[in-house]
């Protein structure tokens, strides 16, 4: 049984519907309870005022007597003329009990004629002199300061009771007591009607809270279903371009959808890069492997007995192995460049020192080459890029300039800053690139005829690596060229704000 309960699946729609329904019902219940309590207190306060008014009316009627009240005085002040003239005490009491409305003609009459008020009048010795209505004549201690007490009868219904002393207005002596009971007939009738209506309201509130809870959770569940559907499509087809539809709402779900789609785009990009990597490596390694295989088979058949063939085969094989090593290193560099966004995007470098170091290194390595440096950078110019990556981009561009400038051995290197960007330009005066090829020189393994031949030692990965590095740092790289006139590569990288750098 416990295992079944553990495996029981409760949907988020059910959970949120229950939660919202409960929340709405609680709010409604609190509001209704406040109204219910307020109405009850108001009705009870009205009934208490009726009791106070009755006591005040009795007091005003009998406080004219200077001494202890007598039954005759009470009869004279309360009983109607018909009962005083022609009926005995028992008959008058019966008439008063059966027809209380014939007894009262003033404010006290109006109070007692309501039918749910009952009174007992006592003398100063606490002996009952007069009684009207359903009330016990036994005297109980008077309540303090006309205190009104809420009591329960034998029938479990509540009523109000108050006992107060009566004083003479002339002598200020105690002349008697009065006890008043209020059966709360109007109060109970009003609450019975209110309870019936409240029951209907509660049922309506429960139904309304469930409906509202379901309706309010519908958009959330719909968005979750869209996410699940998109994930199912991607699981069925890893190459799927399915994405979660974006909504106009600006909330946490929209943020989640945006991040999820961005994650899918990145995963798709990584998958495509992996496929391209495998395809490119297999394509590029096919030739050197075939060359090595051909030489080894030739040596195995008969070439090992010919010293000249043996020497040529070994030299060619070593050359192909070197080229394979360089190709693998470049592929690794390209893969690392694609991971810059994760590890290096917050790195900064002082451009002055790095660029001058690259310039000095090439001047030393290529003494037969004329390298011109035009530097207009301010001192301590900070650029948003990791130092080794900036050096790698410079080496790639300057190495290409040296490699493809066979006739005029000259290169111009210029650096400047403009509009929060560092601009680097590398110009050579080599064979140049045709306009039909200029857009493809940043593609992997693409080689321009003549200028990008295998004999120059290139694998067609240098410029793709440089482009990937620059773009990962939110920069740009472009090329301008003309056949026979050379090529200019321009690199733009974002600068680091001075204040930001100082804070670091």
CSV table of C-alpha atoms in Angstrom, one decimal:
chain,number,residue,atom,x,y,z
A,1,UNK,CA,0.0,0.0,0.0
A,2,UNK,CA,2.8,2.4,0.9
A,3,UNK,CA,4.6,1.6,-2.4
A,4,UNK,CA,1.4,2.4,-4.3
A,5,UNK,CA,1.0,5.7,-2.6
A,6,UNK,CA,4.7,6.5,-3.3
A,7,UNK,CA,4.2,5.7,-7.0
A,8,UNK,CA,1.0,7.6,-7.2
A,9,UNK,CA,1.3,10.4,-9.7
A,10,UNK,CA,-0.2,13.7,-8.7
A,11,UNK,CA,-0.2,16.2,-11.6
A,12,UNK,CA,0.9,19.8,-11.1
A,13,UNK,CA,-2.5,20.9,-12.4
A,14,UNK,CA,-4.2,19.0,-9.6
A,15,UNK,CA,-1.7,20.4,-7.0
A,16,UNK,CA,-2.0,24.0,-8.1
A,17,UNK,CA,-5.8,23.7,-8.5
A,18,UNK,CA,-6.1,22.4,-5.0
A,19,UNK,CA,-3.7,25.1,-3.7
A,20,UNK,CA,-5.4,28.0,-5.4
A,21,UNK,CA,-8.8,26.7,-4.6
A,22,UNK,CA,-7.9,26.4,-0.9
A,23,UNK,CA,-6.3,29.9,-1.0
A,24,UNK,CA,-9.4,31.4,-2.6
A,25,UNK,CA,-11.7,29.6,-0.3
A,26,UNK,CA,-9.7,30.7,2.8
A,27,UNK,CA,-9.8,34.3,1.7
A,28,UNK,CA,-13.5,34.1,1.1
A,29,UNK,CA,-14.0,32.2,4.3
A,30,UNK,CA,-12.2,34.8,6.4
A,31,UNK,CA,-14.1,37.6,4.6
A,32,UNK,CA,-17.4,35.8,5.2
A,33,UNK,CA,-16.6,35.0,8.8
A,34,UNK,CA,-15.9,38.7,9.5
A,35,UNK,CA,-19.2,39.6,8.0
A,36,UNK,CA,-21.0,36.8,9.9
A,37,UNK,CA,-19.4,37.9,13.2
A,38,UNK,CA,-20.1,41.6,12.5
A,39,UNK,CA,-23.8,40.9,11.8
A,40,UNK,CA,-24.1,38.7,14.9
A,41,UNK,CA,-22.5,41.4,17.1
A,42,UNK,CA,-24.8,44.1,15.6
A,43,UNK,CA,-27.9,42.0,16.2
A,44,UNK,CA,-26.8,41.1,19.7
A,45,UNK,CA,-26.0,44.7,20.5
A,46,UNK,CA,-29.5,45.7,19.4
A,47,UNK,CA,-31.1,43.0,21.7
A,48,UNK,CA,-28.9,44.2,24.6
A,49,UNK,CA,-30.2,47.7,24.0
A,50,UNK,CA,-33.7,46.4,24.2
A,51,UNK,CA,-33.0,44.9,27.6
A,52,UNK,CA,-31.4,48.2,28.8
A,53,UNK,CA,-34.4,50.2,27.5
A,54,UNK,CA,-36.8,47.8,29.3
A,55,UNK,CA,-34.9,48.2,32.6
A,56,UNK,CA,-34.8,51.9,32.2
A,57,UNK,CA,-38.6,52.0,31.4
A,58,UNK,CA,-39.3,50.0,34.6
A,59,UNK,CA,-37.0,52.1,36.7
A,60,UNK,CA,-38.7,55.4,35.4
A,61,UNK,CA,-42.1,54.0,36.3
A,62,UNK,CA,-41.4,52.9,39.9
A,63,UNK,CA,-38.7,55.3,41.1
A,64,UNK,CA,-41.5,57.7,42.2
A,65,UNK,CA,-42.2,55.6,45.3
A,66,UNK,CA,-40.1,56.5,48.4
A,67,UNK,CA,-40.3,53.1,50.1
A,68,UNK,CA,-40.3,49.4,49.4
A,69,UNK,CA,-42.5,48.3,46.5
A,70,UNK,CA,-45.8,46.5,47.1
A,71,UNK,CA,-47.9,44.3,44.9
A,72,UNK,CA,-50.6,46.9,44.9
A,73,UNK,CA,-48.3,49.5,43.6
A,74,UNK,CA,-47.0,47.3,40.9
A,75,UNK,CA,-50.5,46.3,39.9
A,76,UNK,CA,-51.6,50.0,39.9
A,77,UNK,CA,-48.6,51.0,37.7
A,78,UNK,CA,-48.7,48.0,35.3
A,79,UNK,CA,-52.1,46.3,35.2
A,80,UNK,CA,-54.8,47.7,32.8
A,81,UNK,CA,-58.0,49.2,34.2
A,82,UNK,CA,-60.1,46.2,33.4
A,83,UNK,CA,-58.0,43.9,35.5
A,84,UNK,CA,-57.8,46.4,38.5
A,85,UNK,CA,-61.6,46.9,38.7
A,86,UNK,CA,-63.3,43.6,38.0
A,87,UNK,CA,-60.8,40.8,38.2
A,88,UNK,CA,-58.9,39.1,41.0
A,89,UNK,CA,-55.2,38.7,41.0
A,90,UNK,CA,-55.1,35.3,39.5
A,91,UNK,CA,-57.5,36.3,36.7
A,92,UNK,CA,-55.5,39.4,35.9
A,93,UNK,CA,-52.3,37.4,35.8
A,94,UNK,CA,-54.0,35.0,33.3
A,95,UNK,CA,-55.1,37.9,31.1
A,96,UNK,CA,-51.7,39.5,31.2
A,97,UNK,CA,-50.0,36.2,30.4
A,98,UNK,CA,-52.3,35.4,27.5
A,99,UNK,CA,-52.7,38.9,26.1
A,100,UNK,CA,-49.7,41.0,27.0
A,101,UNK,CA,-50.4,43.5,24.3
A,102,UNK,CA,-53.5,44.8,26.2
A,103,UNK,CA,-51.3,45.7,29.1
A,104,UNK,CA,-48.8,48.2,27.6
A,105,UNK,CA,-49.5,51.5,26.0
A,106,UNK,CA,-46.2,53.5,26.5
A,107,UNK,CA,-42.5,52.9,25.8
A,108,UNK,CA,-42.5,49.9,28.2
A,109,UNK,CA,-45.5,48.6,26.5
A,110,UNK,CA,-43.8,48.7,23.1
A,111,UNK,CA,-40.8,46.8,24.5
A,112,UNK,CA,-42.7,44.0,26.1
A,113,UNK,CA,-45.3,43.7,23.3
A,114,UNK,CA,-42.5,42.2,21.1
A,115,UNK,CA,-43.2,38.9,22.9
A,116,UNK,CA,-39.6,37.7,23.5
A,117,UNK,CA,-39.1,39.9,26.6
A,118,UNK,CA,-40.1,38.7,30.0
A,119,UNK,CA,-39.8,40.6,33.4
A,120,UNK,CA,-40.1,39.9,37.1
A,121,UNK,CA,-40.4,42.7,39.7
A,122,UNK,CA,-39.2,42.1,43.3
A,123,UNK,CA,-39.6,44.1,46.4
A,124,UNK,CA,-36.6,45.1,48.5
A,125,UNK,CA,-36.6,41.8,50.3
A,126,UNK,CA,-36.2,40.0,46.9
A,127,UNK,CA,-39.8,38.6,46.9
A,128,UNK,CA,-41.5,38.5,43.5
A,129,UNK,CA,-44.4,40.9,43.1
A,130,UNK,CA,-45.1,40.6,39.4
A,131,UNK,CA,-44.1,38.3,36.5
A,132,UNK,CA,-44.8,38.4,32.8
A,133,UNK,CA,-43.5,36.0,30.2
A,134,UNK,CA,-41.4,32.8,30.3
A,135,UNK,CA,-39.0,33.6,33.1
A,136,UNK,CA,-38.0,32.0,36.4
A,137,UNK,CA,-39.2,34.1,39.3
A,138,UNK,CA,-36.5,32.9,41.6
A,139,UNK,CA,-34.2,35.8,42.5
A,140,UNK,CA,-30.6,35.7,41.6
A,141,UNK,CA,-27.9,38.1,42.6
A,142,UNK,CA,-28.1,41.3,40.6
A,143,UNK,CA,-25.6,41.8,37.8
A,144,UNK,CA,-23.0,44.5,38.3
A,145,UNK,CA,-23.7,47.9,36.8
A,146,UNK,CA,-26.7,46.6,34.8
A,147,UNK,CA,-24.5,43.8,33.3
A,148,UNK,CA,-26.3,41.8,30.6
A,149,UNK,CA,-25.4,38.1,30.6
A,150,UNK,CA,-25.8,35.7,27.7
A,151,UNK,CA,-27.1,32.3,29.0
A,152,UNK,CA,-28.2,28.9,27.6
A,153,UNK,CA,-31.6,27.5,28.3
A,154,UNK,CA,-32.5,23.9,28.7
A,155,UNK,CA,-33.4,23.8,25.0
A,156,UNK,CA,-29.8,24.8,24.1
A,157,UNK,CA,-31.0,28.2,22.9
A,158,UNK,CA,-29.4,31.3,24.1
A,159,UNK,CA,-31.0,34.3,25.8
A,160,UNK,CA,-30.1,37.5,27.6
A,161,UNK,CA,-30.7,38.1,31.2
A,162,UNK,CA,-30.1,41.2,33.4
A,163,UNK,CA,-31.1,41.9,37.1
A,164,UNK,CA,-31.0,45.5,38.3
A,165,UNK,CA,-31.9,47.3,41.6
A,166,UNK,CA,-34.6,49.9,41.7
A,167,UNK,CA,-34.0,53.1,43.7
A,168,UNK,CA,-36.3,55.8,44.8
A,169,UNK,CA,-35.7,59.1,43.1
A,170,UNK,CA,-36.6,61.0,46.2
A,171,UNK,CA,-35.1,59.1,49.1
A,172,UNK,CA,-32.4,57.2,47.1
A,173,UNK,CA,-33.3,54.1,49.0
A,174,UNK,CA,-33.6,50.6,47.5
A,175,UNK,CA,-37.2,49.9,46.8
A,176,UNK,CA,-37.0,46.7,44.7
A,177,UNK,CA,-35.4,44.8,41.9
A,178,UNK,CA,-36.3,44.0,38.3
A,179,UNK,CA,-35.1,41.0,36.2
A,180,UNK,CA,-35.5,41.1,32.4
A,181,UNK,CA,-35.0,38.1,30.0
A,182,UNK,CA,-34.7,38.5,26.3
A,183,UNK,CA,-35.4,35.3,24.4
A,184,UNK,CA,-33.7,36.6,21.3
A,185,UNK,CA,-36.5,35.5,19.0
A,186,UNK,CA,-35.6,38.0,16.3
A,187,UNK,CA,-31.9,37.3,16.8
A,188,UNK,CA,-32.3,33.5,16.3
A,189,UNK,CA,-34.7,33.9,13.4
A,190,UNK,CA,-32.3,36.2,11.6
A,191,UNK,CA,-29.4,33.8,12.2
A,192,UNK,CA,-31.4,30.8,10.9
A,193,UNK,CA,-32.1,32.7,7.7
A,194,UNK,CA,-28.5,33.9,7.6
A,195,UNK,CA,-27.2,30.3,8.1
A,196,UNK,CA,-29.3,29.0,5.2
A,197,UNK,CA,-28.0,31.7,2.9
A,198,UNK,CA,-24.4,31.2,4.2
A,199,UNK,CA,-24.6,27.5,3.4
A,200,UNK,CA,-25.6,28.3,-0.2
A,201,UNK,CA,-22.8,30.9,-0.4
A,202,UNK,CA,-20.2,28.4,1.0
A,203,UNK,CA,-21.2,25.8,-1.6
A,204,UNK,CA,-21.0,28.5,-4.3
A,205,UNK,CA,-17.6,29.6,-3.0
A,206,UNK,CA,-16.3,26.1,-3.1
A,207,UNK,CA,-17.4,25.6,-6.7
A,208,UNK,CA,-16.2,29.0,-7.7
A,209,UNK,CA,-12.7,28.5,-6.1
A,210,UNK,CA,-12.3,25.1,-7.8
A,211,UNK,CA,-13.2,26.7,-11.2
A,212,UNK,CA,-11.0,29.7,-10.7
A,213,UNK,CA,-8.1,27.5,-9.5
A,214,UNK,CA,-8.5,25.3,-12.6
A,215,UNK,CA,-8.7,28.4,-14.9
A,216,UNK,CA,-5.8,30.2,-13.3
A,217,UNK,CA,-3.5,27.1,-13.6
A,218,UNK,CA,-4.4,26.5,-17.2
A,219,UNK,CA,-1.8,28.9,-18.7
A,220,UNK,CA,1.0,27.5,-16.5
A,221,UNK,CA,0.1,23.9,-17.4
A,222,UNK,CA,-0.1,24.8,-21.0
A,223,UNK,CA,3.4,26.3,-21.0
A,224,UNK,CA,4.7,23.2,-19.2
A,225,UNK,CA,3.1,21.0,-21.8
A,226,UNK,CA,4.8,23.0,-24.5
A,227,UNK,CA,8.1,22.4,-22.8
A,228,UNK,CA,7.4,18.7,-22.5
A,229,UNK,CA,6.3,18.4,-26.1
A,230,UNK,CA,9.4,20.2,-27.3
A,231,UNK,CA,11.7,18.0,-25.2
A,232,UNK,CA,9.9,14.9,-26.6
A,233,UNK,CA,10.5,16.1,-30.2
A,234,UNK,CA,14.2,16.7,-29.5
A,235,UNK,CA,14.5,13.3,-27.9
A,236,UNK,CA,13.0,11.6,-30.9
A,237,UNK,CA,15.1,13.6,-33.3
A,238,UNK,CA,18.3,15.2,-31.9
A,239,UNK,CA,18.7,17.3,-35.0
A,240,UNK,CA,15.2,18.8,-34.6
A,241,UNK,CA,15.0,22.6,-34.7
A,242,UNK,CA,11.9,22.6,-32.5
A,243,UNK,CA,11.8,25.4,-29.9
A,244,UNK,CA,9.2,26.4,-27.3
A,245,UNK,CA,7.0,29.2,-28.7
A,246,UNK,CA,7.6,32.6,-27.1
A,247,UNK,CA,4.7,34.4,-25.4
A,248,UNK,CA,4.2,38.2,-25.1
A,249,UNK,CA,3.9,37.9,-21.3
A,250,UNK,CA,7.0,39.0,-19.3
A,251,UNK,CA,7.2,36.7,-16.4
A,252,UNK,CA,9.2,33.8,-14.9
A,253,UNK,CA,7.8,31.3,-17.3
A,254,UNK,CA,8.9,33.5,-20.3
A,255,UNK,CA,12.4,33.8,-18.7
A,256,UNK,CA,12.5,30.0,-18.4
A,257,UNK,CA,11.4,29.5,-22.0
A,258,UNK,CA,14.0,32.0,-23.2
A,259,UNK,CA,16.8,30.3,-21.3
A,260,UNK,CA,15.6,26.8,-22.3
A,261,UNK,CA,15.6,27.8,-26.0
A,262,UNK,CA,19.0,29.4,-25.6
A,263,UNK,CA,20.3,26.2,-24.1
A,264,UNK,CA,18.8,24.2,-27.0
A,265,UNK,CA,20.5,26.5,-29.5
A,266,UNK,CA,23.8,26.1,-27.7
A,267,UNK,CA,23.4,22.3,-27.6
A,268,UNK,CA,22.5,22.3,-31.2
A,269,UNK,CA,25.5,24.4,-32.0
A,270,UNK,CA,27.8,22.0,-30.1
A,271,UNK,CA,26.3,19.0,-31.9
A,272,UNK,CA,26.8,20.7,-35.3
A,273,UNK,CA,30.3,21.6,-34.3
A,274,UNK,CA,31.1,18.1,-33.3
A,275,UNK,CA,29.7,16.7,-36.6
A,276,UNK,CA,31.7,19.3,-38.5
A,277,UNK,CA,34.8,18.5,-36.5
A,278,UNK,CA,34.5,14.7,-37.3
A,279,UNK,CA,33.7,15.3,-40.9
A,280,UNK,CA,36.5,17.8,-41.4
A,281,UNK,CA,39.1,15.7,-39.6
A,282,UNK,CA,38.1,12.6,-41.5
A,283,UNK,CA,38.3,14.5,-44.8
A,284,UNK,CA,41.6,16.2,-44.0
A,285,UNK,CA,43.3,13.1,-42.6
A,286,UNK,CA,42.2,10.9,-45.5
A,287,UNK,CA,44.9,12.3,-47.8
A,288,UNK,CA,47.9,12.0,-45.5
A,289,UNK,CA,46.8,8.5,-44.3
A,290,UNK,CA,46.4,7.4,-48.0
A,291,UNK,CA,49.9,8.8,-48.7
A,292,UNK,CA,51.4,7.0,-45.7
A,293,UNK,CA,49.6,3.8,-46.7
A,294,UNK,CA,50.9,4.0,-50.3
A,295,UNK,CA,54.5,4.5,-49.2
A,296,UNK,CA,54.3,1.7,-46.7
A,297,UNK,CA,52.8,-0.7,-49.1
A,298,UNK,CA,55.4,0.2,-51.7
A,299,UNK,CA,58.2,-0.4,-49.2
A,300,UNK,CA,56.6,-3.6,-48.2
A,301,UNK,CA,56.5,-4.9,-51.7
A,302,UNK,CA,59.8,-3.9,-53.1
A,303,UNK,CA,60.9,-0.4,-52.1
A,304,UNK,CA,62.8,-1.4,-49.0
A,305,UNK,CA,65.5,-2.9,-51.3
A,306,UNK,CA,66.0,0.4,-53.2
A,307,UNK,CA,67.8,2.9,-51.0
A,308,UNK,CA,66.6,5.9,-53.1
A,309,UNK,CA,63.0,4.8,-52.9
A,310,UNK,CA,63.3,4.0,-49.2
A,311,UNK,CA,64.7,7.5,-48.5
A,312,UNK,CA,62.0,9.3,-50.5
A,313,UNK,CA,59.3,7.3,-48.9
A,314,UNK,CA,60.6,7.9,-45.4
A,315,UNK,CA,61.0,11.7,-46.1
A,316,UNK,CA,57.4,11.9,-47.6
A,317,UNK,CA,56.0,9.9,-44.6
A,318,UNK,CA,57.7,12.1,-42.1
A,319,UNK,CA,56.4,15.2,-43.9
A,320,UNK,CA,52.8,13.8,-43.9
A,321,UNK,CA,53.1,13.0,-40.2
A,322,UNK,CA,54.3,16.5,-39.4
A,323,UNK,CA,51.3,17.9,-41.4
A,324,UNK,CA,49.0,15.6,-39.5
A,325,UNK,CA,50.4,16.8,-36.2
A,326,UNK,CA,49.9,20.4,-37.2
A,327,UNK,CA,46.4,19.7,-38.4
A,328,UNK,CA,45.4,18.0,-35.1
A,329,UNK,CA,46.9,20.9,-33.1
A,330,UNK,CA,44.9,23.4,-35.2
A,331,UNK,CA,41.8,21.4,-34.7
A,332,UNK,CA,42.3,21.4,-31.0
A,333,UNK,CA,42.9,25.2,-31.1
A,334,UNK,CA,39.6,25.6,-33.0
A,335,UNK,CA,37.8,23.5,-30.5
A,336,UNK,CA,39.2,25.5,-27.6
A,337,UNK,CA,38.2,28.7,-29.3
A,338,UNK,CA,34.6,27.5,-29.4
A,339,UNK,CA,34.8,27.2,-25.6
A,340,UNK,CA,36.0,30.7,-24.9
A,341,UNK,CA,32.5,32.0,-24.1
A,342,UNK,CA,32.4,29.7,-21.1
A,343,UNK,CA,35.8,30.3,-19.6
A,344,UNK,CA,37.4,33.6,-20.9
A,345,UNK,CA,34.8,36.2,-21.7
A,346,UNK,CA,35.6,38.3,-18.7
A,347,UNK,CA,39.4,38.4,-19.3
A,348,UNK,CA,41.2,41.7,-20.1
A,349,UNK,CA,44.6,42.4,-21.6
A,350,UNK,CA,46.8,45.5,-22.0
A,351,UNK,CA,46.9,45.7,-25.8
A,352,UNK,CA,50.1,47.9,-26.0
A,353,UNK,CA,52.4,45.3,-24.5
A,354,UNK,CA,50.9,42.3,-26.4
A,355,UNK,CA,50.9,43.9,-29.8
A,356,UNK,CA,54.5,45.3,-29.4
A,357,UNK,CA,55.7,41.8,-28.3
A,358,UNK,CA,54.1,40.2,-31.4
A,359,UNK,CA,55.7,42.9,-33.6
A,360,UNK,CA,59.2,42.4,-32.0
A,361,UNK,CA,58.9,38.6,-32.3
A,362,UNK,CA,58.2,38.7,-36.1
A,363,UNK,CA,60.9,41.3,-36.6
A,364,UNK,CA,63.4,38.9,-35.0
A,365,UNK,CA,62.1,35.8,-36.8
A,366,UNK,CA,61.9,37.4,-40.3
A,367,UNK,CA,64.9,39.8,-40.6
A,368,UNK,CA,64.5,39.8,-44.4
A,369,UNK,CA,60.9,41.1,-44.0
A,370,UNK,CA,60.1,44.8,-43.6
A,371,UNK,CA,57.4,45.2,-41.0
A,372,UNK,CA,56.0,48.7,-40.4
A,373,UNK,CA,54.2,49.5,-37.1
A,374,UNK,CA,51.7,52.4,-36.9
A,375,UNK,CA,50.6,52.7,-33.2
A,376,UNK,CA,48.2,55.4,-32.2
A,377,UNK,CA,46.8,53.7,-29.1
A,378,UNK,CA,46.7,55.6,-25.8
A,379,UNK,CA,49.0,54.2,-23.1
A,380,UNK,CA,47.6,51.3,-21.0
A,381,UNK,CA,44.8,50.5,-23.5
A,382,UNK,CA,42.8,47.6,-22.0
A,383,UNK,CA,41.0,45.3,-24.4
A,384,UNK,CA,38.3,42.7,-23.6
A,385,UNK,CA,40.2,39.5,-24.6
A,386,UNK,CA,42.5,36.9,-23.0
A,387,UNK,CA,46.2,37.8,-23.7
A,388,UNK,CA,47.1,34.4,-25.3
A,389,UNK,CA,44.1,34.6,-27.6
A,390,UNK,CA,45.0,38.2,-28.7
A,391,UNK,CA,48.6,36.9,-29.4
A,392,UNK,CA,47.2,33.9,-31.3
A,393,UNK,CA,45.1,36.1,-33.6
A,394,UNK,CA,48.1,38.4,-34.3
A,395,UNK,CA,50.3,35.5,-35.0
A,396,UNK,CA,47.8,33.9,-37.5
A,397,UNK,CA,47.3,37.2,-39.4
A,398,UNK,CA,51.0,38.2,-39.5
A,399,UNK,CA,52.1,34.6,-40.3
A,400,UNK,CA,49.7,34.6,-43.3
A,401,UNK,CA,51.1,38.0,-44.4
A,402,UNK,CA,54.6,36.6,-44.4
A,403,UNK,CA,53.7,33.3,-45.9
A,404,UNK,CA,51.8,34.7,-49.0
A,405,UNK,CA,54.1,37.7,-49.7
A,406,UNK,CA,56.7,36.0,-51.9
A,407,UNK,CA,57.6,39.0,-54.2
A,408,UNK,CA,57.3,42.1,-52.0
A,409,UNK,CA,58.5,41.2,-48.5
A,410,UNK,CA,56.7,43.9,-46.6
A,411,UNK,CA,53.9,44.1,-44.1
A,412,UNK,CA,52.0,47.0,-42.4
A,413,UNK,CA,50.7,46.6,-38.8
A,414,UNK,CA,48.5,49.4,-37.5
A,415,UNK,CA,46.6,49.7,-34.3
A,416,UNK,CA,44.2,52.5,-33.1
A,417,UNK,CA,41.2,53.1,-30.9
A,418,UNK,CA,37.8,54.5,-31.9
A,419,UNK,CA,34.4,54.4,-30.4
A,420,UNK,CA,35.3,52.0,-27.6
A,421,UNK,CA,36.8,49.6,-30.0
A,422,UNK,CA,40.4,48.5,-30.6
A,423,UNK,CA,41.2,48.3,-34.4
A,424,UNK,CA,44.0,46.2,-35.7
A,425,UNK,CA,44.9,46.1,-39.3
A,426,UNK,CA,47.4,43.7,-40.9
A,427,UNK,CA,48.3,44.5,-44.6
A,428,UNK,CA,50.5,42.4,-46.9
A,429,UNK,CA,51.4,43.0,-50.5
A,430,UNK,CA,51.2,39.4,-51.7
A,431,UNK,CA,49.2,37.7,-54.5
A,432,UNK,CA,45.8,38.8,-53.0
A,433,UNK,CA,42.5,37.0,-53.0
A,434,UNK,CA,39.8,37.0,-55.6
A,435,UNK,CA,36.4,38.6,-54.7
A,436,UNK,CA,34.7,35.3,-55.3
A,437,UNK,CA,36.8,33.7,-52.6
A,438,UNK,CA,36.9,36.5,-50.1
A,439,UNK,CA,33.7,35.4,-48.4
A,440,UNK,CA,34.9,31.8,-47.9
A,441,UNK,CA,38.3,32.3,-46.6
A,442,UNK,CA,37.0,32.0,-43.0
A,443,UNK,CA,35.5,28.6,-43.7
A,444,UNK,CA,37.2,25.5,-42.3
A,445,UNK,CA,39.8,23.9,-44.6
A,446,UNK,CA,39.0,26.3,-47.4
A,447,UNK,CA,42.0,27.1,-49.5
A,448,UNK,CA,42.3,29.7,-52.3
A,449,UNK,CA,44.1,28.4,-55.3
A,450,UNK,CA,47.7,29.5,-55.5
A,451,UNK,CA,47.6,31.6,-52.4
A,452,UNK,CA,46.4,28.8,-50.2
A,453,UNK,CA,48.2,25.7,-51.7
A,454,UNK,CA,49.3,22.8,-49.6
A,455,UNK,CA,52.9,23.7,-50.5
A,456,UNK,CA,52.7,26.7,-48.2
A,457,UNK,CA,52.0,24.4,-45.3
A,458,UNK,CA,48.5,25.7,-44.5
A,459,UNK,CA,45.6,23.5,-43.6
A,460,UNK,CA,42.9,26.2,-44.0
A,461,UNK,CA,42.2,26.5,-40.2
A,462,UNK,CA,44.2,29.6,-39.3
A,463,UNK,CA,41.6,32.2,-40.3
A,464,UNK,CA,38.6,30.1,-39.0
A,465,UNK,CA,40.4,30.0,-35.6
A,466,UNK,CA,41.1,33.7,-35.6
A,467,UNK,CA,37.5,34.5,-36.6
A,468,UNK,CA,36.1,32.2,-33.9
A,469,UNK,CA,38.3,33.8,-31.2
A,470,UNK,CA,37.4,37.3,-32.2
A,471,UNK,CA,33.6,36.6,-32.4
A,472,UNK,CA,33.6,34.9,-29.0
A,473,UNK,CA,34.8,38.2,-27.5
A,474,UNK,CA,32.0,40.2,-29.3
A,475,UNK,CA,34.4,41.5,-31.9
A,476,UNK,CA,34.6,41.3,-35.7
A,477,UNK,CA,37.1,40.4,-38.4
A,478,UNK,CA,37.0,41.4,-42.1
A,479,UNK,CA,39.2,41.1,-45.1
A,480,UNK,CA,39.7,43.3,-48.1
A,481,UNK,CA,41.8,42.1,-51.1
A,482,UNK,CA,42.5,42.4,-54.8
A,483,UNK,CA,44.4,40.0,-56.9
A,484,UNK,CA,48.0,41.0,-57.3
A,485,UNK,CA,47.7,43.9,-54.7
A,486,UNK,CA,47.7,42.1,-51.4
A,487,UNK,CA,45.2,41.8,-48.6
A,488,UNK,CA,44.2,43.8,-45.5
A,489,UNK,CA,42.7,42.1,-42.4
A,490,UNK,CA,40.9,44.3,-39.9
A,491,UNK,CA,40.1,43.2,-36.4
A,492,UNK,CA,37.8,45.1,-34.0
A,493,UNK,CA,37.7,44.2,-30.3
A,494,UNK,CA,35.8,45.9,-27.5
A,495,UNK,CA,37.8,48.1,-25.1
A,496,UNK,CA,37.4,48.0,-21.3
A,497,UNK,CA,36.0,51.1,-19.7
A,498,UNK,CA,38.6,53.0,-17.7
A,499,UNK,CA,36.5,53.3,-14.6
A,500,UNK,CA,35.7,49.7,-14.6
A,501,UNK,CA,39.3,48.8,-15.0
A,502,UNK,CA,40.3,51.0,-12.1
A,503,UNK,CA,37.8,49.4,-9.9
A,504,UNK,CA,39.4,46.1,-10.5
